[in-house]
Coordinates of C-alpha atoms in Angstrom, one line a residue:
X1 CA 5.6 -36.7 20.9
X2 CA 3.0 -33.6 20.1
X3 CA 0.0 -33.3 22.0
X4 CA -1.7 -32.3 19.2
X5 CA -1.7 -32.9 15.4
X6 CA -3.4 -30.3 13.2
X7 CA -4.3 -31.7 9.6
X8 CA -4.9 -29.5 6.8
X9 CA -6.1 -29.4 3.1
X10 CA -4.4 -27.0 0.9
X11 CA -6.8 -24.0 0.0
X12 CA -8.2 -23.2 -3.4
X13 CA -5.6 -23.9 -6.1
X14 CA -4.9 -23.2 -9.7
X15 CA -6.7 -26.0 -12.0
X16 CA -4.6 -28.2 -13.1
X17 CA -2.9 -27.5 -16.9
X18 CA -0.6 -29.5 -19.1
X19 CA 1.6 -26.3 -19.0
X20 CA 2.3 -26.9 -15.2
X21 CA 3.6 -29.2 -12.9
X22 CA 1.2 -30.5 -10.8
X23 CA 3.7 -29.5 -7.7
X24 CA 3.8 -26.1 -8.9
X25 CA 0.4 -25.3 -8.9
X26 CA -0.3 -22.0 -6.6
X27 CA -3.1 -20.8 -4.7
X28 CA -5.5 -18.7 -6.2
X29 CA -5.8 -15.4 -5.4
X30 CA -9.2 -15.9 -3.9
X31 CA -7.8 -19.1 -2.0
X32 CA -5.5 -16.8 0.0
X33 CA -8.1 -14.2 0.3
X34 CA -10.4 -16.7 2.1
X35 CA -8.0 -18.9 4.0
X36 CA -6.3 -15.3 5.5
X37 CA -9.8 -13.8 6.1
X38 CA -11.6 -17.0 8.1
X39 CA -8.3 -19.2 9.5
X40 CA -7.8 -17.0 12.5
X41 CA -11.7 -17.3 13.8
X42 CA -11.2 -21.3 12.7
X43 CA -8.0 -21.5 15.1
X44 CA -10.3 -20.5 17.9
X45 CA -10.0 -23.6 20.1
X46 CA -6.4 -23.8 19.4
X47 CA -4.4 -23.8 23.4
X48 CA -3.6 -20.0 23.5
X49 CA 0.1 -18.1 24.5
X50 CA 2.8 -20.5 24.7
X51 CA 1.9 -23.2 23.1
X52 CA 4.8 -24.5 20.8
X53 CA 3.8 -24.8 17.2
X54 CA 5.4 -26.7 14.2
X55 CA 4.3 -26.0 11.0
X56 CA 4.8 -28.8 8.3
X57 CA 4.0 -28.6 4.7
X58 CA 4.4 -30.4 1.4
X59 CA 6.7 -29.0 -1.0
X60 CA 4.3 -28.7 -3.4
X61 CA 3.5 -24.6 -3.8
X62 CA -0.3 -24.7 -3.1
X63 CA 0.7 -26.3 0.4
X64 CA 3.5 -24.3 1.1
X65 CA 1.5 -20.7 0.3
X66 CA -1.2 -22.6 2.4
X67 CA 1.2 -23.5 5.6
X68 CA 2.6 -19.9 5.1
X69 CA -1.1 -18.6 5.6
X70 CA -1.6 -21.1 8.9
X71 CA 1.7 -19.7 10.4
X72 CA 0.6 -16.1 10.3
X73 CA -2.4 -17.1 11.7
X74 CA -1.2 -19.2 14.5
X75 CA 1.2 -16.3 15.4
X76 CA -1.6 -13.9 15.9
X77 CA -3.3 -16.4 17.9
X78 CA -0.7 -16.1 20.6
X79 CA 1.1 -19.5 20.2
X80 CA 4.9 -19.9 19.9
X81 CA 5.4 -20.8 16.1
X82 CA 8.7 -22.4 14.9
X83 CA 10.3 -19.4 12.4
X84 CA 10.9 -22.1 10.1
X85 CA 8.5 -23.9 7.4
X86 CA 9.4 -27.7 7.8
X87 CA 9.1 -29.2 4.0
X88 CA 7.6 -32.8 4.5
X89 CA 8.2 -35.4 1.3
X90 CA 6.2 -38.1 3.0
X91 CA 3.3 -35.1 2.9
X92 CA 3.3 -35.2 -0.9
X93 CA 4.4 -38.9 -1.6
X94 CA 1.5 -39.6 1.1
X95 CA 3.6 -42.1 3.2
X96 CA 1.7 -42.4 6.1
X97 CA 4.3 -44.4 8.1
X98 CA 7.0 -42.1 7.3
X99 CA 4.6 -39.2 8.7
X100 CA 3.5 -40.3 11.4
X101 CA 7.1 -41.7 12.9
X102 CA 8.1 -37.7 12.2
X103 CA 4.9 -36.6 14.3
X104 CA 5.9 -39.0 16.8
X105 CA 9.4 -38.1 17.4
X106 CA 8.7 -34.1 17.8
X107 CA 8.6 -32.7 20.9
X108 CA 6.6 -29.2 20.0
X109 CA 3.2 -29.1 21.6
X110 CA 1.4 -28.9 17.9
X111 CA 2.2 -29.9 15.0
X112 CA 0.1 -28.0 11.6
X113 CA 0.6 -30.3 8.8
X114 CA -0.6 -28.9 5.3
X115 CA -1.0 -31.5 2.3
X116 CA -3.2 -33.4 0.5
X117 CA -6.2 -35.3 -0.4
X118 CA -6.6 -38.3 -0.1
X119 CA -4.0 -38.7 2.3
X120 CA -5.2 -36.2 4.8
X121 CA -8.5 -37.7 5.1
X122 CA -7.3 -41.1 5.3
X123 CA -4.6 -40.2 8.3
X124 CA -7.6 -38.5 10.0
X125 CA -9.3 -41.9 9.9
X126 CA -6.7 -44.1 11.0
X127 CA -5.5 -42.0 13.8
X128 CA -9.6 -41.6 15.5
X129 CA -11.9 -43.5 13.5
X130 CA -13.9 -40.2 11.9
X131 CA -14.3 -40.4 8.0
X132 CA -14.8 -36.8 7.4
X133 CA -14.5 -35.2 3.8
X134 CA -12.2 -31.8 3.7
X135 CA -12.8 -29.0 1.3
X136 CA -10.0 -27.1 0.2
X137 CA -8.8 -25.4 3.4
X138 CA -10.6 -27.6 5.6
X139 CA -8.2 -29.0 9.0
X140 CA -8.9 -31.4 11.7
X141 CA -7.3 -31.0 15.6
X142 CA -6.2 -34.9 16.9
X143 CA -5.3 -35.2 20.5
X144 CA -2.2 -37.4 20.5
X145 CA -2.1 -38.0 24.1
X146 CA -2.2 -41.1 26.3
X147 CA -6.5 -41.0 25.2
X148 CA -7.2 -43.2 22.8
X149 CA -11.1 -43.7 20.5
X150 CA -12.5 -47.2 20.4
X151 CA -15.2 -47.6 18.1
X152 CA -16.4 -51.2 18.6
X153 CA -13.6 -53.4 19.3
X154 CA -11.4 -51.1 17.3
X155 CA -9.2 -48.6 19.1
X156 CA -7.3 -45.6 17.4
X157 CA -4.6 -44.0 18.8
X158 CA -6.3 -40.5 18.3
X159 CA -9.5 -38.5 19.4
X160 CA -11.2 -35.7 17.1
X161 CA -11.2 -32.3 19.2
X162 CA -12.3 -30.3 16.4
X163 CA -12.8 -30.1 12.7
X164 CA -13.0 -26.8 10.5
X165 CA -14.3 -26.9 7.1
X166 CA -12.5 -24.7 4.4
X167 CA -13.9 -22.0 3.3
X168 CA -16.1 -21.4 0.3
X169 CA -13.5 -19.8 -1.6
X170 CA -16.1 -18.7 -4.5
X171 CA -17.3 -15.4 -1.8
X172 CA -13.3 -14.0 -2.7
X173 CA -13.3 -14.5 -6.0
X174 CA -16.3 -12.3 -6.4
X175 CA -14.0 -10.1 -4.6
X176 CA -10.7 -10.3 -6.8
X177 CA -12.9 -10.3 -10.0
X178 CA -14.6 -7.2 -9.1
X179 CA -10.4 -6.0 -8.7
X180 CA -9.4 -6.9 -11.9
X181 CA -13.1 -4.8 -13.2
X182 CA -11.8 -1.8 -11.5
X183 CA -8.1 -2.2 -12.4
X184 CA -8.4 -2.7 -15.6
X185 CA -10.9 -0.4 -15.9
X186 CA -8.2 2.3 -14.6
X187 CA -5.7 1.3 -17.0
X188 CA -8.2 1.7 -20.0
X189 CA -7.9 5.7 -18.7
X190 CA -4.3 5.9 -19.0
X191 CA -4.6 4.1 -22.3
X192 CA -7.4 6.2 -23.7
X193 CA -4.9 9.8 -22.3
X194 CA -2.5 8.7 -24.3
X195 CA -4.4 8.2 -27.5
X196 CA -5.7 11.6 -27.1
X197 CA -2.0 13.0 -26.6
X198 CA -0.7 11.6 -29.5
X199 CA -3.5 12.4 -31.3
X200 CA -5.3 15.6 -30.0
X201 CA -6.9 16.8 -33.4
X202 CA -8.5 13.3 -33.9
X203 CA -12.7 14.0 -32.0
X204 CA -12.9 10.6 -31.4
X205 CA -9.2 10.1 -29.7
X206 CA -11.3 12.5 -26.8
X207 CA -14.9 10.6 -27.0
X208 CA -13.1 7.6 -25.9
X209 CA -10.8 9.2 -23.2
X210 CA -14.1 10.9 -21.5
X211 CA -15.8 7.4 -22.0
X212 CA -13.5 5.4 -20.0
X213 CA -13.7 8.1 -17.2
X214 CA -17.3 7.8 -17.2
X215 CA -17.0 3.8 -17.3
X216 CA -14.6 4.2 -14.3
X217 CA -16.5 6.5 -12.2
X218 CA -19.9 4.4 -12.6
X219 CA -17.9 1.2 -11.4
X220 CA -16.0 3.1 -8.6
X221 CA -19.9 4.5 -8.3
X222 CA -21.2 0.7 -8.0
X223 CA -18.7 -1.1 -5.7
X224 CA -19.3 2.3 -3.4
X225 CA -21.2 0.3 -0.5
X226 CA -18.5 -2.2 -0.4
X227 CA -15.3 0.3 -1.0
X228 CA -13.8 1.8 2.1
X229 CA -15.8 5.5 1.5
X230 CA -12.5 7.5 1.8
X231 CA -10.5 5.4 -1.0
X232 CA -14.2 5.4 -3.2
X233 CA -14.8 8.9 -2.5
X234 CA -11.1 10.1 -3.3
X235 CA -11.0 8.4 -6.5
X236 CA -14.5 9.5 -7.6
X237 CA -12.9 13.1 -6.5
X238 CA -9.9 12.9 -9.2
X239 CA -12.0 11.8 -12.1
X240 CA -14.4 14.2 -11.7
X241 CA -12.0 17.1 -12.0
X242 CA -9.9 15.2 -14.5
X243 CA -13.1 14.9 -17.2
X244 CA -14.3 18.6 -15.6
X245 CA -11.9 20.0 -17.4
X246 CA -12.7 18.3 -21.0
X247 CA -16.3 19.1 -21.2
X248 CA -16.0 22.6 -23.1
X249 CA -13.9 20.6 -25.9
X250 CA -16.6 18.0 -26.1
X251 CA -19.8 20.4 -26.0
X252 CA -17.6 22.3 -29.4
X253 CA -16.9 19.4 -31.0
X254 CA -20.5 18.1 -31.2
X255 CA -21.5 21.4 -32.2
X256 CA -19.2 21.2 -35.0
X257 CA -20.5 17.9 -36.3
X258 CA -23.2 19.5 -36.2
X259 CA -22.3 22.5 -38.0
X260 CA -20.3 20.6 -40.3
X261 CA -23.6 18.1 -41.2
X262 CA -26.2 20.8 -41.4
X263 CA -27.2 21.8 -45.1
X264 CA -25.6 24.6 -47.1
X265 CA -23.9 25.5 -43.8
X266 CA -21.0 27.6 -45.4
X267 CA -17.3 26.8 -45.2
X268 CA -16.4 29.9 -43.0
X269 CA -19.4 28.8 -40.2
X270 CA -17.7 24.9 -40.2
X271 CA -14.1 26.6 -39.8
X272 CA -15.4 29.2 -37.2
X273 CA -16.4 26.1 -35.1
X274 CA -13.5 24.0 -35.8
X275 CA -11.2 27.0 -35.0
X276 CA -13.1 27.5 -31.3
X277 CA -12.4 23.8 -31.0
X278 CA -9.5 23.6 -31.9
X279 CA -8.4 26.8 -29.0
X280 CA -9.8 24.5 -26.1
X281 CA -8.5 21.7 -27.4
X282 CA -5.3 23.3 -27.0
X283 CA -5.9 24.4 -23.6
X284 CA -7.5 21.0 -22.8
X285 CA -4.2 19.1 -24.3
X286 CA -1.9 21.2 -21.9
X287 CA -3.8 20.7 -18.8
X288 CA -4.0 16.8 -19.3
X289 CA -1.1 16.5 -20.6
X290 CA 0.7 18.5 -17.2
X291 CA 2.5 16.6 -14.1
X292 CA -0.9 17.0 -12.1
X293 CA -2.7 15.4 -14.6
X294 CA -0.2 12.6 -14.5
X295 CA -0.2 12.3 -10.8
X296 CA -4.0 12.0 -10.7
X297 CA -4.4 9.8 -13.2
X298 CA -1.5 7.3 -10.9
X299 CA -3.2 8.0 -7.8
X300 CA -6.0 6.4 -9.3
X301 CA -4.7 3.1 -10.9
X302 CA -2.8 3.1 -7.7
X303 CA -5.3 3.0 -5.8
X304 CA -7.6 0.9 -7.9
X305 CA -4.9 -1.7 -8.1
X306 CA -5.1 -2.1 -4.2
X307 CA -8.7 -1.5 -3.4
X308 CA -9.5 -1.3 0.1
X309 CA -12.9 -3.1 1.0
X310 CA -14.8 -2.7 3.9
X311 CA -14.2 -4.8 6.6
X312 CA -17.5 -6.8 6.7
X313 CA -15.8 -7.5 2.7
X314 CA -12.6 -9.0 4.1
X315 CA -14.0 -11.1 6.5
X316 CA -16.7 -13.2 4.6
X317 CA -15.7 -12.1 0.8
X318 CA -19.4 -11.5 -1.4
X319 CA -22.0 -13.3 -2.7
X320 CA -22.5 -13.1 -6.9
X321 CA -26.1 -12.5 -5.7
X322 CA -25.2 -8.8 -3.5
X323 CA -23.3 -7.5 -7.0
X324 CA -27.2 -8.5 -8.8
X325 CA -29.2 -7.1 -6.0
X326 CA -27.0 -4.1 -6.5
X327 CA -27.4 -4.0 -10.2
X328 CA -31.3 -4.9 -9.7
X329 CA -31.4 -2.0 -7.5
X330 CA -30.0 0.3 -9.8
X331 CA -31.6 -0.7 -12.9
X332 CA -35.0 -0.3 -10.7
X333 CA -34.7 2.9 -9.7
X334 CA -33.6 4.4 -13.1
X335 CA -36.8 2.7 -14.6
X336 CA -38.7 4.8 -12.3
X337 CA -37.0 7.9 -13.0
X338 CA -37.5 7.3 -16.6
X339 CA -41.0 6.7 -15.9
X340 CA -41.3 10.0 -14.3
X341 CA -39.2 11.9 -16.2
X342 CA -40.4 15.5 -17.3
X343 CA -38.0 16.3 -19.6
X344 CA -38.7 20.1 -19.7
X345 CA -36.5 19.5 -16.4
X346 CA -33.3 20.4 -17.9
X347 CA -31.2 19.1 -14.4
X348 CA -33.3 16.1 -13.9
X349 CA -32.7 14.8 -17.7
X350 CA -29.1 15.4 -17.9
X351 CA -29.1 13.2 -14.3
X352 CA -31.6 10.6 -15.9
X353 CA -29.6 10.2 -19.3
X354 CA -26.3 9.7 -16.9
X355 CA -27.6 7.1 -14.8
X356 CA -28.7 5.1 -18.0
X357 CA -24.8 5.2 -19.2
X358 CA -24.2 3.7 -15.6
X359 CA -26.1 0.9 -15.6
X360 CA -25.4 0.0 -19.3
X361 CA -21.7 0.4 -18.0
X362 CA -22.0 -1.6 -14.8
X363 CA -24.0 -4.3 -16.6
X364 CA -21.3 -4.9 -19.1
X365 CA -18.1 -5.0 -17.3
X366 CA -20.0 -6.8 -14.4
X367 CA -21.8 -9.5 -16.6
X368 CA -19.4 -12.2 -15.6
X369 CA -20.8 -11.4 -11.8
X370 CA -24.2 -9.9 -12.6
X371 CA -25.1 -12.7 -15.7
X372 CA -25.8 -11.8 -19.2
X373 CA -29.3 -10.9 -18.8
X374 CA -28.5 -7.5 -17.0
X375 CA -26.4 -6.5 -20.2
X376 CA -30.1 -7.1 -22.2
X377 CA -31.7 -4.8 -19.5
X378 CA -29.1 -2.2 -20.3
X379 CA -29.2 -2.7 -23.4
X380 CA -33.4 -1.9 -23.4
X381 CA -32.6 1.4 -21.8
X382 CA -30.0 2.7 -25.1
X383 CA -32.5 4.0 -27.0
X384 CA -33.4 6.4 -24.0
X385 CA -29.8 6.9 -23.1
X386 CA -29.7 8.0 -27.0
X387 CA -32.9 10.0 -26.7
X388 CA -31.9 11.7 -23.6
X389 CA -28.4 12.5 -25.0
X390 CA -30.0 14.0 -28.0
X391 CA -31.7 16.5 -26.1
X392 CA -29.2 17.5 -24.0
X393 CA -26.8 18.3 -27.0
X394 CA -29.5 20.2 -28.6
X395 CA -29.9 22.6 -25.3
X396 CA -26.0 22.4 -25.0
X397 CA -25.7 23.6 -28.7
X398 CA -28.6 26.6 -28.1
X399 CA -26.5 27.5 -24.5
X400 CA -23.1 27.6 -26.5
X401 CA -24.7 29.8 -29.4
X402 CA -26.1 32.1 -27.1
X403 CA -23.0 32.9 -25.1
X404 CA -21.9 34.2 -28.9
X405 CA -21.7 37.5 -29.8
X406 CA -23.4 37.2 -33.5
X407 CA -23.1 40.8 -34.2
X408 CA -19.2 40.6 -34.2
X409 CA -19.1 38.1 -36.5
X410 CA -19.1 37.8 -40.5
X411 CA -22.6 37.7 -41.3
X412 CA -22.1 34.1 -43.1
X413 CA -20.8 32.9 -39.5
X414 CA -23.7 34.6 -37.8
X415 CA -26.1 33.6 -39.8
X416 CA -25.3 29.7 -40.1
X417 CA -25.0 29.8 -35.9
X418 CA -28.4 31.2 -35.6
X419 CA -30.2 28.7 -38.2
X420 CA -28.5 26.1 -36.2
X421 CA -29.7 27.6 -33.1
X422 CA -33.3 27.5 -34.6
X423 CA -33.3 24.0 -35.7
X424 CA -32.3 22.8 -32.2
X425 CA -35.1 24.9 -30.9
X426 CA -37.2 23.2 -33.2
X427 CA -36.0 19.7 -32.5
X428 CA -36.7 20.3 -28.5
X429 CA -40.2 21.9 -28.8
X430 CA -41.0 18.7 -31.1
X431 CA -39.8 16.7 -28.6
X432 CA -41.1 17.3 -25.8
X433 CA -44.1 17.7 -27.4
X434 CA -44.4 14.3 -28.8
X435 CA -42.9 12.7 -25.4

């Protein structure tokens, strides 16, 4: 007979649905995350090298990925684990008799059995005499020996050595949602490429594509003290020169709006601008468009689809409230730099105006974790985000125009550019005036 009997809850499963058996309901990803992460420190009083474990699970899938889990576990204890996963019926028709006769009749020095409430609770009690509710994960060590409990004049052929409590499995799904963020996040980029390929004339096809960039980069930006730097620091890297290279084609196109909305602008000043468009968008389409592009634009889903977190991450997952304090802290220190904001600081407002995009970013792909009140607080801060944009187009536009060379243009061109130039002037000096 074992020595020892090791009872165990299943970890965090699926809920149950009409569309699945109950036996085939699986453990979340966040219920592996937590059980793999906290199981080993749990197993801490377990008898070290040598000793001869048996695994046992039901054959219901939550238990077996569970028992799966404890093997691993046990192995990089040090004990001697049984290569094979021993399916128990009586685990998951909760025979008792059955179960124990098995426990009695091997001859390894453990035995791990993985099932079920309320059967493992109610084993626990019969075998010492200690009523003791399990959480998902949770798992009780009995000493089977000739030592028996007596509680009163009732004696049980057990004694408790040691109880574990699952983990709180909610710590990893913070975790795995904040994957799924990022993930999807990165597929949104490859998506938005495309569009633009397909259609490369259409401005908005490239708005969008440099939008989900910048939605990617504030995230990879936000999860930065939890990321493993080198991962967070080479993805920021590929984005950065991926959208580097579309930023001529979007400073044109907003001055061709521009040009094209501007009154009694004449048809040969809209096509001038639409014709130095359309050049870099050329250029722009056969850069992203290229095998490098396409390889930095996998790297990144790659490695966004397999984020590496910190250790301190793995080990004890992360609160809701360290992704709010993040958010808080953010959202905090961009009100400040609004609030000391001298716009006539042409670095400092382009910098401002990007930090509101990442916060309204963060709070709206985050809300699930952050709570729907941050999207509100972002959503305070657009009309600066708009205001701020505003005037950096306008000193974009004036930049553009003077790197020009009106003289060598048709006078229609050159005049329309310089009227436009003079009514961005105008539109900064009142401004920041009037801020």
């Amino acid at each position: 007979m074992s020595d020892t009997l090791i009872l165990m809850r299943h970890g965090k499963a699926q809920r149950p649905s009409d569309d699945m058996l109950d036996m085939e309901r699986k453990l979340t990803e966040a219920g592996k995350r937590s059980l793999s992460a906290t199981l080993l420190y749990s197993l801490g009083l377990l008898s070290g090298k040598g000793t001869s474990v048996q695994v046992w699970s039901s054959p219901a899938a939550r238990a077996e990925q569970t028992a799966r889990i404890m093997m691993k576990a046990c192995k990089r204890h040090g004990a001697d684990v049984a290569s094979d996963l021993v399916l128990v019926d009586a685990l998951w028709s909760q025979d008792a008799d059955a179960f124990l006769q098995m426990v009695e009749s091997c001859e390894s020095d453990v035995v791990v059995a993985v099932g079920h409430n309320p059967f493992i609770e109610d084993v626990t009690a019969k075998l010492t005499g200690s009523h003791i509710d399990f959480a998902t994960g949770g798992f009780a060590a009995i000493d089977l020996s000739k030592e028996t409990t007596t509680e009163g004049s009732v004696s049980y052929p057990g004694r408790l050595l040691w109880f574990a409590q699952g983990p709180v499995s909610q710590r990893w799904r913070t975790v795995v949602h904040m994957e799924r963020v990022l993930g999807d996040a990165a597929d949104a980029v490859r998506e938005r490429l495309d569009a633009f390929l397909a259609q490369p004339d259409d401005i908005e096809t490239m708005h969008k594509f440099r939008v989900s960039i910048r939605t990617l980069r504030s995230l990879v930006a936000f999860v930065a003290p939890w990321q493993v730097p080198s991962q967070n620091k080479s993805v920021q890297a590929e984005l950065k020169d991926i959208v580097a290279e579309t930023s001529r084609l979007r400073e044109l196109d907003v001055l061709t709006e521009q040009a094209s909305a501007m009154e009694g602008s004449s048809l040969e000043f809209v096509a001038f601008c639409s014709d130095e468009a359309a050049q870099e968008r050329a250029r722009v389409s056969k850069v992203l468009s290229s095998k490098r592009t396409e390889k930095r634009i996998e790297r990144v889903r790659n490695e966004l689809h397999d984020v590496k977190w910190r250790k301190f991450v793995n080990a004890a997952g992360l609160e809701e409230a360290d992704i709010r304090s993040r958010f808080d802290e953010l959202a905090k220190s961009l009100e400040d730099d609004l609030a000391a904001l001298d716009m006539t600081d042409v670095e400092k407002t382009h910098d401002v105006r990007k930090s509101a995009k990442r916060v309204r970013y963060d709070a709206e792909k985050f809300k699930a974790l952050i709570g729907e009140d941050a999207v509100d607080i972002a959503k305070d801060m657009t009309a600066h985000q708009d205001n701020l944009g505003a005037i950096c187009d306008a000193r974009v536009n004036i930049d553009i125009i003077n790197g020009l060379d009106l003289e060598s243009l048709p006078d229609a061109v050159a005049w329309d550019l310089a009227l436009l130039r003079a009514q961005n002037e105008t539109f900064l000096y009142t401004t920041l005036r009037n801020a």
